[in-house]
Amino acid sequence: MDDLISFFELVTRRARIFTEARSEPAGGLHPFDERNIHSKIEGVSKKLFDDGHYAQATFEAYKFLDKQVAYYAKSSETGEKLMMKAFNEESPLIQLTDLSTPSKKDEQRGFRFIFSGSVVAIRNPRGHEYGIKDTPTESLDHLSLASMLLRRLEQAVK
């Protein structure tokens, strides 16, 4: 019986190598490098991710993104209200496009809703609920989106 338990324990411990995503480097490349996670997102999320706190890693990244938008918009607002105001296509506090054509206005409006939606759908549940569990892949997907949004923000405020 002890042999069977030992075998089960061995299989269980090794099963983690078959998960959706790795939280540890494989072949020298960290998942953050594979996904090209923004260095500033890495700064607030990588240790949490590496320690298996995937939902908290996501939450910290989106709090950071929110603070960056507030800083560049020179606003004390946060969350959805901030994003809707900061990226408003009619009178944006942060202009992502030159707004010279209907297409450029649509792009500004689209990013307005992507920024706002990411805060509402990704950040808020992790900030207002308890016990949320993310897989490594879910966290990496969230961090990839936050990285893209942060890069887009930085391009606009150069």
Tab-separated table of N, CA and C in Angstrom:
chain	number	residue	atom	x	y	z
A	1	MET	N	0.813	-1.188	0.000
A	1	MET	CA	0.000	0.000	0.000
A	1	MET	C	0.864	1.262	0.000
A	2	ASP	N	1.966	1.233	0.785
A	2	ASP	CA	2.860	2.385	0.833
A	2	ASP	C	3.474	2.659	-0.533
A	3	ASP	N	3.783	1.599	-1.298
A	3	ASP	CA	4.332	1.777	-2.638
A	3	ASP	C	3.325	2.459	-3.560
A	4	LEU	N	2.083	2.087	-3.421
A	4	LEU	CA	1.032	2.684	-4.241
A	4	LEU	C	0.864	4.166	-3.908
A	5	ILE	N	0.896	4.504	-2.643
A	5	ILE	CA	0.796	5.904	-2.219
A	5	ILE	C	2.004	6.686	-2.702
A	6	SER	N	3.183	6.109	-2.590
A	6	SER	CA	4.397	6.776	-3.064
A	6	SER	C	4.341	7.010	-4.566
A	7	PHE	N	3.860	6.033	-5.299
A	7	PHE	CA	3.727	6.173	-6.749
A	7	PHE	C	2.719	7.275	-7.087
A	8	PHE	N	1.582	7.294	-6.396
A	8	PHE	CA	0.563	8.313	-6.613
A	8	PHE	C	1.137	9.703	-6.342
A	9	GLU	N	1.889	9.833	-5.250
A	9	GLU	CA	2.493	11.114	-4.911
A	9	GLU	C	3.471	11.553	-6.011
A	10	LEU	N	4.263	10.640	-6.515
A	10	LEU	CA	5.209	10.943	-7.586
A	10	LEU	C	4.486	11.426	-8.840
A	11	VAL	N	3.444	10.734	-9.233
A	11	VAL	CA	2.669	11.121	-10.417
A	11	VAL	C	2.030	12.485	-10.206
A	12	THR	N	1.462	12.703	-9.041
A	12	THR	CA	0.799	13.972	-8.740
A	12	THR	C	1.786	15.133	-8.790
A	13	ARG	N	2.947	14.962	-8.216
A	13	ARG	CA	3.942	16.036	-8.213
A	13	ARG	C	4.457	16.351	-9.622
A	14	ARG	N	4.568	15.348	-10.450
A	14	ARG	CA	5.065	15.554	-11.816
A	14	ARG	C	3.974	16.055	-12.774
A	15	ALA	N	2.733	15.914	-12.394
A	15	ALA	CA	1.621	16.311	-13.271
A	15	ALA	C	1.638	17.807	-13.563
A	16	ARG	N	2.250	18.604	-12.721
A	16	ARG	CA	2.255	20.044	-12.924
A	16	ARG	C	2.964	20.463	-14.218
A	17	ILE	N	3.823	19.607	-14.742
A	17	ILE	CA	4.516	19.970	-15.987
A	17	ILE	C	3.581	19.938	-17.182
A	18	PHE	N	2.379	19.414	-16.997
A	18	PHE	CA	1.420	19.342	-18.086
A	18	PHE	C	0.344	20.417	-17.991
A	19	THR	N	0.554	21.443	-17.162
A	19	THR	CA	-0.441	22.517	-17.031
A	19	THR	C	-0.452	23.373	-18.284
A	20	GLU	N	-1.461	24.257	-18.377
A	20	GLU	CA	-1.621	25.109	-19.554
A	20	GLU	C	-0.408	26.006	-19.786
A	21	ALA	N	0.115	26.581	-18.722
A	21	ALA	CA	1.234	27.513	-18.840
A	21	ALA	C	2.183	27.280	-17.676
A	22	ARG	N	3.408	27.670	-17.885
A	22	ARG	CA	4.404	27.516	-16.838
A	22	ARG	C	4.550	28.813	-16.062
A	23	SER	N	4.705	28.717	-14.779
A	23	SER	CA	5.015	29.899	-13.986
A	23	SER	C	6.514	29.961	-13.710
A	24	GLU	N	7.227	28.948	-14.156
A	24	GLU	CA	8.665	28.911	-13.968
A	24	GLU	C	9.341	28.857	-15.330
A	25	PRO	N	10.538	29.408	-15.442
A	25	PRO	CA	11.232	29.373	-16.728
A	25	PRO	C	11.486	27.953	-17.205
A	26	ALA	N	11.316	27.739	-18.481
A	26	ALA	CA	11.651	26.459	-19.107
A	26	ALA	C	12.637	26.763	-20.222
A	27	GLY	N	13.784	26.157	-20.163
A	27	GLY	CA	14.781	26.433	-21.182
A	27	GLY	C	15.320	27.840	-21.090
A	28	GLY	N	15.243	28.452	-19.909
A	28	GLY	CA	15.815	29.772	-19.701
A	28	GLY	C	14.893	30.930	-20.052
A	29	LEU	N	13.700	30.686	-20.583
A	29	LEU	CA	12.807	31.764	-20.973
A	29	LEU	C	11.601	31.807	-20.034
A	30	HIS	N	11.449	32.904	-19.341
A	30	HIS	CA	10.322	33.093	-18.426
A	30	HIS	C	9.056	33.360	-19.246
A	31	PRO	N	7.893	32.930	-18.768
A	31	PRO	CA	6.646	33.205	-19.494
A	31	PRO	C	6.418	34.694	-19.766
A	32	PHE	N	6.929	35.576	-18.912
A	32	PHE	CA	6.806	37.008	-19.158
A	32	PHE	C	7.598	37.400	-20.410
A	33	ASP	N	8.739	36.736	-20.616
A	33	ASP	CA	9.543	37.000	-21.810
A	33	ASP	C	8.866	36.421	-23.047
A	34	GLU	N	8.278	35.245	-22.898
A	34	GLU	CA	7.567	34.629	-24.021
A	34	GLU	C	6.416	35.512	-24.483
A	35	ARG	N	5.758	36.172	-23.550
A	35	ARG	CA	4.597	37.016	-23.844
A	35	ARG	C	4.965	38.485	-24.041
A	36	ASN	N	6.232	38.833	-23.872
A	36	ASN	CA	6.688	40.216	-23.996
A	36	ASN	C	5.920	41.146	-23.056
A	37	ILE	N	5.808	40.749	-21.810
A	37	ILE	CA	5.121	41.553	-20.802
A	37	ILE	C	5.922	42.840	-20.583
A	38	HIS	N	5.228	43.963	-20.554
A	38	HIS	CA	5.857	45.279	-20.372
A	38	HIS	C	6.698	45.264	-19.093
A	39	SER	N	7.854	45.885	-19.145
A	39	SER	CA	8.769	45.868	-18.000
A	39	SER	C	8.152	46.495	-16.748
A	40	LYS	N	7.300	47.487	-16.910
A	40	LYS	CA	6.661	48.105	-15.734
A	40	LYS	C	5.599	47.182	-15.137
A	41	ILE	N	4.920	46.435	-15.976
A	41	ILE	CA	3.969	45.428	-15.485
A	41	ILE	C	4.745	44.319	-14.781
A	42	GLU	N	5.850	43.935	-15.379
A	42	GLU	CA	6.710	42.928	-14.760
A	42	GLU	C	7.129	43.364	-13.363
A	43	GLY	N	7.454	44.644	-13.226
A	43	GLY	CA	7.901	45.166	-11.938
A	43	GLY	C	6.884	45.024	-10.815
A	44	VAL	N	5.604	45.081	-11.147
A	44	VAL	CA	4.578	44.980	-10.106
A	44	VAL	C	3.956	43.590	-10.003
A	45	SER	N	4.197	42.729	-10.994
A	45	SER	CA	3.469	41.459	-11.049
A	45	SER	C	4.319	40.192	-11.049
A	46	LYS	N	5.558	40.284	-11.462
A	46	LYS	CA	6.341	39.066	-11.699
A	46	LYS	C	6.536	38.211	-10.447
A	47	LYS	N	6.896	38.814	-9.329
A	47	LYS	CA	7.121	38.031	-8.113
A	47	LYS	C	5.831	37.342	-7.679
A	48	LEU	N	4.719	38.066	-7.753
A	48	LEU	CA	3.431	37.460	-7.405
A	48	LEU	C	3.125	36.282	-8.324
A	49	PHE	N	3.352	36.474	-9.620
A	49	PHE	CA	3.119	35.408	-10.591
A	49	PHE	C	4.006	34.205	-10.290
A	50	ASP	N	5.288	34.465	-10.081
A	50	ASP	CA	6.234	33.377	-9.810
A	50	ASP	C	5.894	32.619	-8.525
A	51	ASP	N	5.284	33.306	-7.578
A	51	ASP	CA	4.891	32.671	-6.317
A	51	ASP	C	3.516	31.996	-6.396
A	52	GLY	N	2.912	32.021	-7.592
A	52	GLY	CA	1.631	31.343	-7.783
A	52	GLY	C	0.405	32.174	-7.444
A	53	HIS	N	0.589	33.459	-7.209
A	53	HIS	CA	-0.526	34.365	-6.891
A	53	HIS	C	-0.990	35.052	-8.175
A	54	TYR	N	-1.607	34.283	-9.043
A	54	TYR	CA	-1.919	34.743	-10.392
A	54	TYR	C	-2.978	35.846	-10.410
A	55	ALA	N	-4.040	35.708	-9.635
A	55	ALA	CA	-5.074	36.742	-9.594
A	55	ALA	C	-4.513	38.037	-9.015
A	56	GLN	N	-3.686	37.939	-7.994
A	56	GLN	CA	-3.086	39.134	-7.397
A	56	GLN	C	-2.105	39.791	-8.367
A	57	ALA	N	-1.375	38.999	-9.137
A	57	ALA	CA	-0.473	39.555	-10.155
A	57	ALA	C	-1.265	40.374	-11.178
A	58	THR	N	-2.404	39.829	-11.589
A	58	THR	CA	-3.281	40.542	-12.516
A	58	THR	C	-3.806	41.822	-11.880
A	59	PHE	N	-4.289	41.731	-10.656
A	59	PHE	CA	-4.852	42.885	-9.959
A	59	PHE	C	-3.829	44.011	-9.843
A	60	GLU	N	-2.614	43.679	-9.451
A	60	GLU	CA	-1.570	44.699	-9.307
A	60	GLU	C	-1.261	45.372	-10.647
A	61	ALA	N	-1.244	44.603	-11.716
A	61	ALA	CA	-0.974	45.168	-13.043
A	61	ALA	C	-2.050	46.174	-13.441
A	62	TYR	N	-3.301	45.846	-13.186
A	62	TYR	CA	-4.386	46.743	-13.572
A	62	TYR	C	-4.505	47.937	-12.638
A	63	LYS	N	-4.118	47.793	-11.387
A	63	LYS	CA	-4.027	48.965	-10.508
A	63	LYS	C	-2.950	49.907	-11.022
A	64	PHE	N	-1.835	49.337	-11.450
A	64	PHE	CA	-0.747	50.152	-11.992
A	64	PHE	C	-1.210	50.880	-13.260
A	65	LEU	N	-1.872	50.165	-14.157
A	65	LEU	CA	-2.379	50.779	-15.381
A	65	LEU	C	-3.333	51.923	-15.056
A	66	ASP	N	-4.229	51.710	-14.116
A	66	ASP	CA	-5.178	52.736	-13.694
A	66	ASP	C	-4.433	53.980	-13.196
A	67	LYS	N	-3.426	53.776	-12.379
A	67	LYS	CA	-2.648	54.903	-11.837
A	67	LYS	C	-1.896	55.650	-12.947
A	68	GLN	N	-1.391	54.917	-13.935
A	68	GLN	CA	-0.696	55.560	-15.054
A	68	GLN	C	-1.658	56.425	-15.872
A	69	VAL	N	-2.839	55.904	-16.140
A	69	VAL	CA	-3.841	56.687	-16.879
A	69	VAL	C	-4.210	57.932	-16.081
A	70	ALA	N	-4.453	57.788	-14.789
A	70	ALA	CA	-4.803	58.942	-13.941
A	70	ALA	C	-3.684	59.982	-13.955
A	71	TYR	N	-2.451	59.525	-13.893
A	71	TYR	CA	-1.312	60.438	-13.911
A	71	TYR	C	-1.269	61.240	-15.217
A	72	TYR	N	-1.339	60.548	-16.338
A	72	TYR	CA	-1.244	61.241	-17.623
A	72	TYR	C	-2.490	62.063	-17.943
A	73	ALA	N	-3.631	61.674	-17.405
A	73	ALA	CA	-4.864	62.438	-17.611
A	73	ALA	C	-4.964	63.601	-16.614
A	74	LYS	N	-4.055	63.618	-15.643
A	74	LYS	CA	-4.081	64.622	-14.572
A	74	LYS	C	-5.460	64.624	-13.907
A	75	SER	N	-5.873	63.426	-13.506
A	75	SER	CA	-7.199	63.227	-12.939
A	75	SER	C	-7.109	62.480	-11.617
A	76	SER	N	-8.034	62.782	-10.737
A	76	SER	CA	-8.110	62.045	-9.472
A	76	SER	C	-9.130	60.913	-9.556
A	77	GLU	N	-9.782	60.779	-10.704
A	77	GLU	CA	-10.745	59.696	-10.918
A	77	GLU	C	-10.004	58.364	-10.984
A	78	THR	N	-10.755	57.280	-10.840
A	78	THR	CA	-10.192	55.947	-11.001
A	78	THR	C	-11.197	55.081	-11.746
A	79	GLY	N	-10.731	53.939	-12.175
A	79	GLY	CA	-11.608	52.916	-12.729
A	79	GLY	C	-12.326	53.308	-13.999
A	80	GLU	N	-13.541	52.795	-14.131
A	80	GLU	CA	-14.330	52.992	-15.340
A	80	GLU	C	-14.561	54.473	-15.636
A	81	LYS	N	-14.879	55.243	-14.617
A	81	LYS	CA	-15.144	56.678	-14.813
A	81	LYS	C	-13.913	57.384	-15.383
A	82	LEU	N	-12.749	57.054	-14.864
A	82	LEU	CA	-11.500	57.616	-15.374
A	82	LEU	C	-11.300	57.262	-16.842
A	83	MET	N	-11.440	55.988	-17.168
A	83	MET	CA	-11.173	55.534	-18.530
A	83	MET	C	-12.146	56.171	-19.534
A	84	MET	N	-13.406	56.262	-19.162
A	84	MET	CA	-14.397	56.843	-20.071
A	84	MET	C	-14.130	58.328	-20.298
A	85	LYS	N	-13.665	59.005	-19.279
A	85	LYS	CA	-13.352	60.429	-19.400
A	85	LYS	C	-12.013	60.650	-20.109
A	86	ALA	N	-11.004	59.895	-19.722
A	86	ALA	CA	-9.656	60.099	-20.255
A	86	ALA	C	-9.572	59.849	-21.755
A	87	PHE	N	-10.319	58.877	-22.246
A	87	PHE	CA	-10.207	58.487	-23.651
A	87	PHE	C	-11.430	58.868	-24.484
A	88	ASN	N	-12.263	59.761	-23.955
A	88	ASN	CA	-13.448	60.227	-24.680
A	88	ASN	C	-13.034	60.779	-26.037
A	89	GLU	N	-13.672	60.302	-27.086
A	89	GLU	CA	-13.263	60.700	-28.438
A	89	GLU	C	-13.637	62.139	-28.788
A	90	GLU	N	-14.564	62.731	-28.054
A	90	GLU	CA	-14.966	64.110	-28.338
A	90	GLU	C	-14.023	65.129	-27.688
A	91	SER	N	-13.608	64.854	-26.470
A	91	SER	CA	-12.687	65.764	-25.774
A	91	SER	C	-11.794	64.945	-24.835
A	92	PRO	N	-10.866	64.195	-25.419
A	92	PRO	CA	-10.044	63.291	-24.600
A	92	PRO	C	-9.019	64.026	-23.736
A	93	LEU	N	-8.813	63.507	-22.551
A	93	LEU	CA	-7.706	63.981	-21.718
A	93	LEU	C	-6.402	63.349	-22.204
A	94	ILE	N	-6.523	62.162	-22.793
A	94	ILE	CA	-5.388	61.464	-23.403
A	94	ILE	C	-5.810	61.112	-24.824
A	95	GLN	N	-5.144	61.721	-25.765
A	95	GLN	CA	-5.483	61.519	-27.166
A	95	GLN	C	-4.586	60.443	-27.760
A	96	LEU	N	-5.189	59.319	-28.123
A	96	LEU	CA	-4.443	58.193	-28.678
A	96	LEU	C	-4.260	58.304	-30.188
A	97	THR	N	-5.149	59.035	-30.852
A	97	THR	CA	-5.062	59.249	-32.301
A	97	THR	C	-5.221	60.740	-32.570
A	98	ASP	N	-5.016	61.139	-33.820
A	98	ASP	CA	-5.167	62.565	-34.133
A	98	ASP	C	-6.627	62.986	-34.336
A	99	LEU	N	-7.549	62.030	-34.306
A	99	LEU	CA	-8.986	62.291	-34.388
A	99	LEU	C	-9.399	63.021	-35.663
A	100	SER	N	-8.571	62.946	-36.708
A	100	SER	CA	-8.806	63.718	-37.924
A	100	SER	C	-9.811	63.089	-38.882
A	101	THR	N	-10.100	61.814	-38.696
A	101	THR	CA	-11.038	61.118	-39.580
A	101	THR	C	-12.015	60.316	-38.731
A	102	PRO	N	-13.131	59.924	-39.331
A	102	PRO	CA	-14.040	59.057	-38.572
A	102	PRO	C	-13.352	57.785	-38.081
A	103	SER	N	-12.452	57.231	-38.873
A	103	SER	CA	-11.736	56.024	-38.474
A	103	SER	C	-10.851	56.282	-37.251
A	104	LYS	N	-10.176	57.414	-37.226
A	104	LYS	CA	-9.312	57.758	-36.082
A	104	LYS	C	-10.159	58.001	-34.824
A	105	LYS	N	-11.331	58.600	-34.999
A	105	LYS	CA	-12.237	58.794	-33.865
A	105	LYS	C	-12.759	57.452	-33.367
A	106	ASP	N	-13.054	56.546	-34.303
A	106	ASP	CA	-13.499	55.204	-33.922
A	106	ASP	C	-12.415	54.464	-33.156
A	107	GLU	N	-11.174	54.620	-33.584
A	107	GLU	CA	-10.057	53.973	-32.883
A	107	GLU	C	-9.952	54.506	-31.452
A	108	GLN	N	-10.047	55.811	-31.289
A	108	GLN	CA	-10.013	56.418	-29.954
A	108	GLN	C	-11.155	55.866	-29.100
A	109	ARG	N	-12.350	55.821	-29.682
A	109	ARG	CA	-13.526	55.314	-28.965
A	109	ARG	C	-13.348	53.834	-28.608
A	110	GLY	N	-12.791	53.068	-29.542
A	110	GLY	CA	-12.558	51.647	-29.272
A	110	GLY	C	-11.611	51.436	-28.108
A	111	PHE	N	-10.517	52.189	-28.086
A	111	PHE	CA	-9.586	52.065	-26.963
A	111	PHE	C	-10.221	52.553	-25.664
A	112	ARG	N	-11.085	53.547	-25.760
A	112	ARG	CA	-11.814	54.013	-24.575
A	112	ARG	C	-12.544	52.831	-23.931
A	113	PHE	N	-13.229	52.052	-24.761
A	113	PHE	CA	-13.998	50.930	-24.232
A	113	PHE	C	-13.112	49.751	-23.842
A	114	ILE	N	-11.989	49.562	-24.508
A	114	ILE	CA	-11.073	48.482	-24.109
A	114	ILE	C	-10.452	48.804	-22.744
A	115	PHE	N	-9.976	50.039	-22.568
A	115	PHE	CA	-9.424	50.436	-21.269
A	115	PHE	C	-10.503	50.291	-20.186
A	116	SER	N	-11.669	50.845	-20.446
A	116	SER	CA	-12.759	50.796	-19.470
A	116	SER	C	-13.197	49.362	-19.181
A	117	GLY	N	-13.365	48.581	-20.223
A	117	GLY	CA	-13.804	47.200	-20.056
A	117	GLY	C	-12.807	46.352	-19.297
A	118	SER	N	-11.526	46.605	-19.530
A	118	SER	CA	-10.523	45.803	-18.821
A	118	SER	C	-10.532	46.099	-17.329
A	119	VAL	N	-10.794	47.346	-16.977
A	119	VAL	CA	-10.875	47.704	-15.565
A	119	VAL	C	-12.105	47.064	-14.923
A	120	VAL	N	-13.231	47.147	-15.620
A	120	VAL	CA	-14.480	46.622	-15.072
A	120	VAL	C	-14.458	45.091	-15.009
A	121	ALA	N	-14.009	44.455	-16.072
A	121	ALA	CA	-14.108	42.996	-16.165
A	121	ALA	C	-12.929	42.249	-15.555
A	122	ILE	N	-11.762	42.874	-15.507
A	122	ILE	CA	-10.576	42.157	-15.030
A	122	ILE	C	-10.129	42.666	-13.660
A	123	ARG	N	-9.944	43.969	-13.531
A	123	ARG	CA	-9.455	44.501	-12.255
A	123	ARG	C	-10.510	44.440	-11.157
A	124	ASN	N	-11.716	44.939	-11.432
A	124	ASN	CA	-12.715	45.081	-10.368
A	124	ASN	C	-13.060	43.781	-9.639
A	125	PRO	N	-13.295	42.675	-10.329
A	125	PRO	CA	-13.611	41.453	-9.565
A	125	PRO	C	-12.493	41.060	-8.598
A	126	ARG	N	-11.251	41.271	-8.993
A	126	ARG	CA	-10.121	40.904	-8.136
A	126	ARG	C	-9.953	41.883	-6.976
A	127	GLY	N	-10.501	43.077	-7.120
A	127	GLY	CA	-10.416	44.070	-6.059
A	127	GLY	C	-11.592	44.050	-5.098
A	128	HIS	N	-12.737	43.531	-5.554
A	128	HIS	CA	-13.943	43.593	-4.734
A	128	HIS	C	-14.435	42.238	-4.243
A	129	GLU	N	-13.910	41.167	-4.802
A	129	GLU	CA	-14.324	39.825	-4.399
A	129	GLU	C	-13.133	39.115	-3.764
A	130	TYR	N	-13.390	38.056	-3.065
A	130	TYR	CA	-12.302	37.262	-2.486
A	130	TYR	C	-12.334	35.861	-3.083
A	131	GLY	N	-11.207	35.230	-3.029
A	131	GLY	CA	-11.129	33.839	-3.459
A	131	GLY	C	-11.061	33.631	-4.959
A	132	ILE	N	-10.818	34.682	-5.725
A	132	ILE	CA	-10.717	34.509	-7.175
A	132	ILE	C	-9.402	33.798	-7.480
A	133	LYS	N	-9.494	32.761	-8.258
A	133	LYS	CA	-8.323	31.968	-8.654
A	133	LYS	C	-8.159	32.082	-10.159
A	134	ASP	N	-6.981	32.467	-10.587
A	134	ASP	CA	-6.640	32.490	-12.010
A	134	ASP	C	-5.621	31.393	-12.277
A	135	THR	N	-5.677	30.834	-13.459
A	135	THR	CA	-4.628	29.914	-13.885
A	135	THR	C	-3.453	30.740	-14.391
A	136	PRO	N	-2.295	30.132	-14.546
A	136	PRO	CA	-1.178	30.871	-15.137
A	136	PRO	C	-1.529	31.444	-16.512
A	137	THR	N	-2.227	30.682	-17.335
A	137	THR	CA	-2.584	31.156	-18.671
A	137	THR	C	-3.536	32.344	-18.600
A	138	GLU	N	-4.533	32.281	-17.735
A	138	GLU	CA	-5.452	33.414	-17.582
A	138	GLU	C	-4.694	34.659	-17.153
A	139	SER	N	-3.824	34.512	-16.183
A	139	SER	CA	-3.040	35.644	-15.706
A	139	SER	C	-2.168	36.211	-16.825
A	140	LEU	N	-1.492	35.347	-17.551
A	140	LEU	CA	-0.650	35.820	-18.655
A	140	LEU	C	-1.466	36.528	-19.730
A	141	ASP	N	-2.669	36.037	-20.012
A	141	ASP	CA	-3.542	36.719	-20.972
A	141	ASP	C	-3.894	38.114	-20.467
A	142	HIS	N	-4.256	38.216	-19.196
A	142	HIS	CA	-4.590	39.516	-18.609
A	142	HIS	C	-3.389	40.452	-18.634
A	143	LEU	N	-2.228	39.921	-18.287
A	143	LEU	CA	-1.016	40.740	-18.252
A	143	LEU	C	-0.597	41.169	-19.652
A	144	SER	N	-0.849	40.329	-20.644
A	144	SER	CA	-0.552	40.696	-22.034
A	144	SER	C	-1.422	41.869	-22.479
A	145	LEU	N	-2.698	41.812	-22.129
A	145	LEU	CA	-3.601	42.917	-22.469
A	145	LEU	C	-3.173	44.195	-21.750
A	146	ALA	N	-2.873	44.100	-20.474
A	146	ALA	CA	-2.414	45.275	-19.723
A	146	ALA	C	-1.140	45.843	-20.330
A	147	SER	N	-0.253	44.982	-20.775
A	147	SER	CA	0.993	45.420	-21.409
A	147	SER	C	0.720	46.174	-22.703
A	148	MET	N	-0.186	45.643	-23.525
A	148	MET	CA	-0.538	46.306	-24.772
A	148	MET	C	-1.139	47.682	-24.492
A	149	LEU	N	-2.036	47.758	-23.516
A	149	LEU	CA	-2.669	49.034	-23.190
A	149	LEU	C	-1.647	50.035	-22.642
A	150	LEU	N	-0.748	49.568	-21.811
A	150	LEU	CA	0.289	50.460	-21.272
A	150	LEU	C	1.198	50.968	-22.394
A	151	ARG	N	1.560	50.107	-23.324
A	151	ARG	CA	2.385	50.549	-24.458
A	151	ARG	C	1.655	51.588	-25.299
A	152	ARG	N	0.368	51.363	-25.524
A	152	ARG	CA	-0.435	52.314	-26.313
A	152	ARG	C	-0.524	53.655	-25.598
A	153	LEU	N	-0.701	53.629	-24.291
A	153	LEU	CA	-0.729	54.838	-23.495
A	153	LEU	C	0.610	55.574	-23.604
A	154	GLU	N	1.685	54.850	-23.456
A	154	GLU	CA	3.011	55.480	-23.516
A	154	GLU	C	3.299	56.083	-24.887
A	155	GLN	N	2.842	55.439	-25.945
A	155	GLN	CA	3.011	56.013	-27.297
A	155	GLN	C	2.290	57.354	-27.393
A	156	ALA	N	1.133	57.453	-26.781
A	156	ALA	CA	0.318	58.663	-26.884
A	156	ALA	C	0.886	59.827	-26.083
A	157	VAL	N	1.562	59.549	-24.997
A	157	VAL	CA	2.013	60.632	-24.120
A	157	VAL	C	3.491	60.987	-24.315
A	158	LYS	N	4.104	60.438	-25.329
A	158	LYS	CA	5.530	60.753	-25.601
A	158	LYS	C	5.710	62.227	-25.868
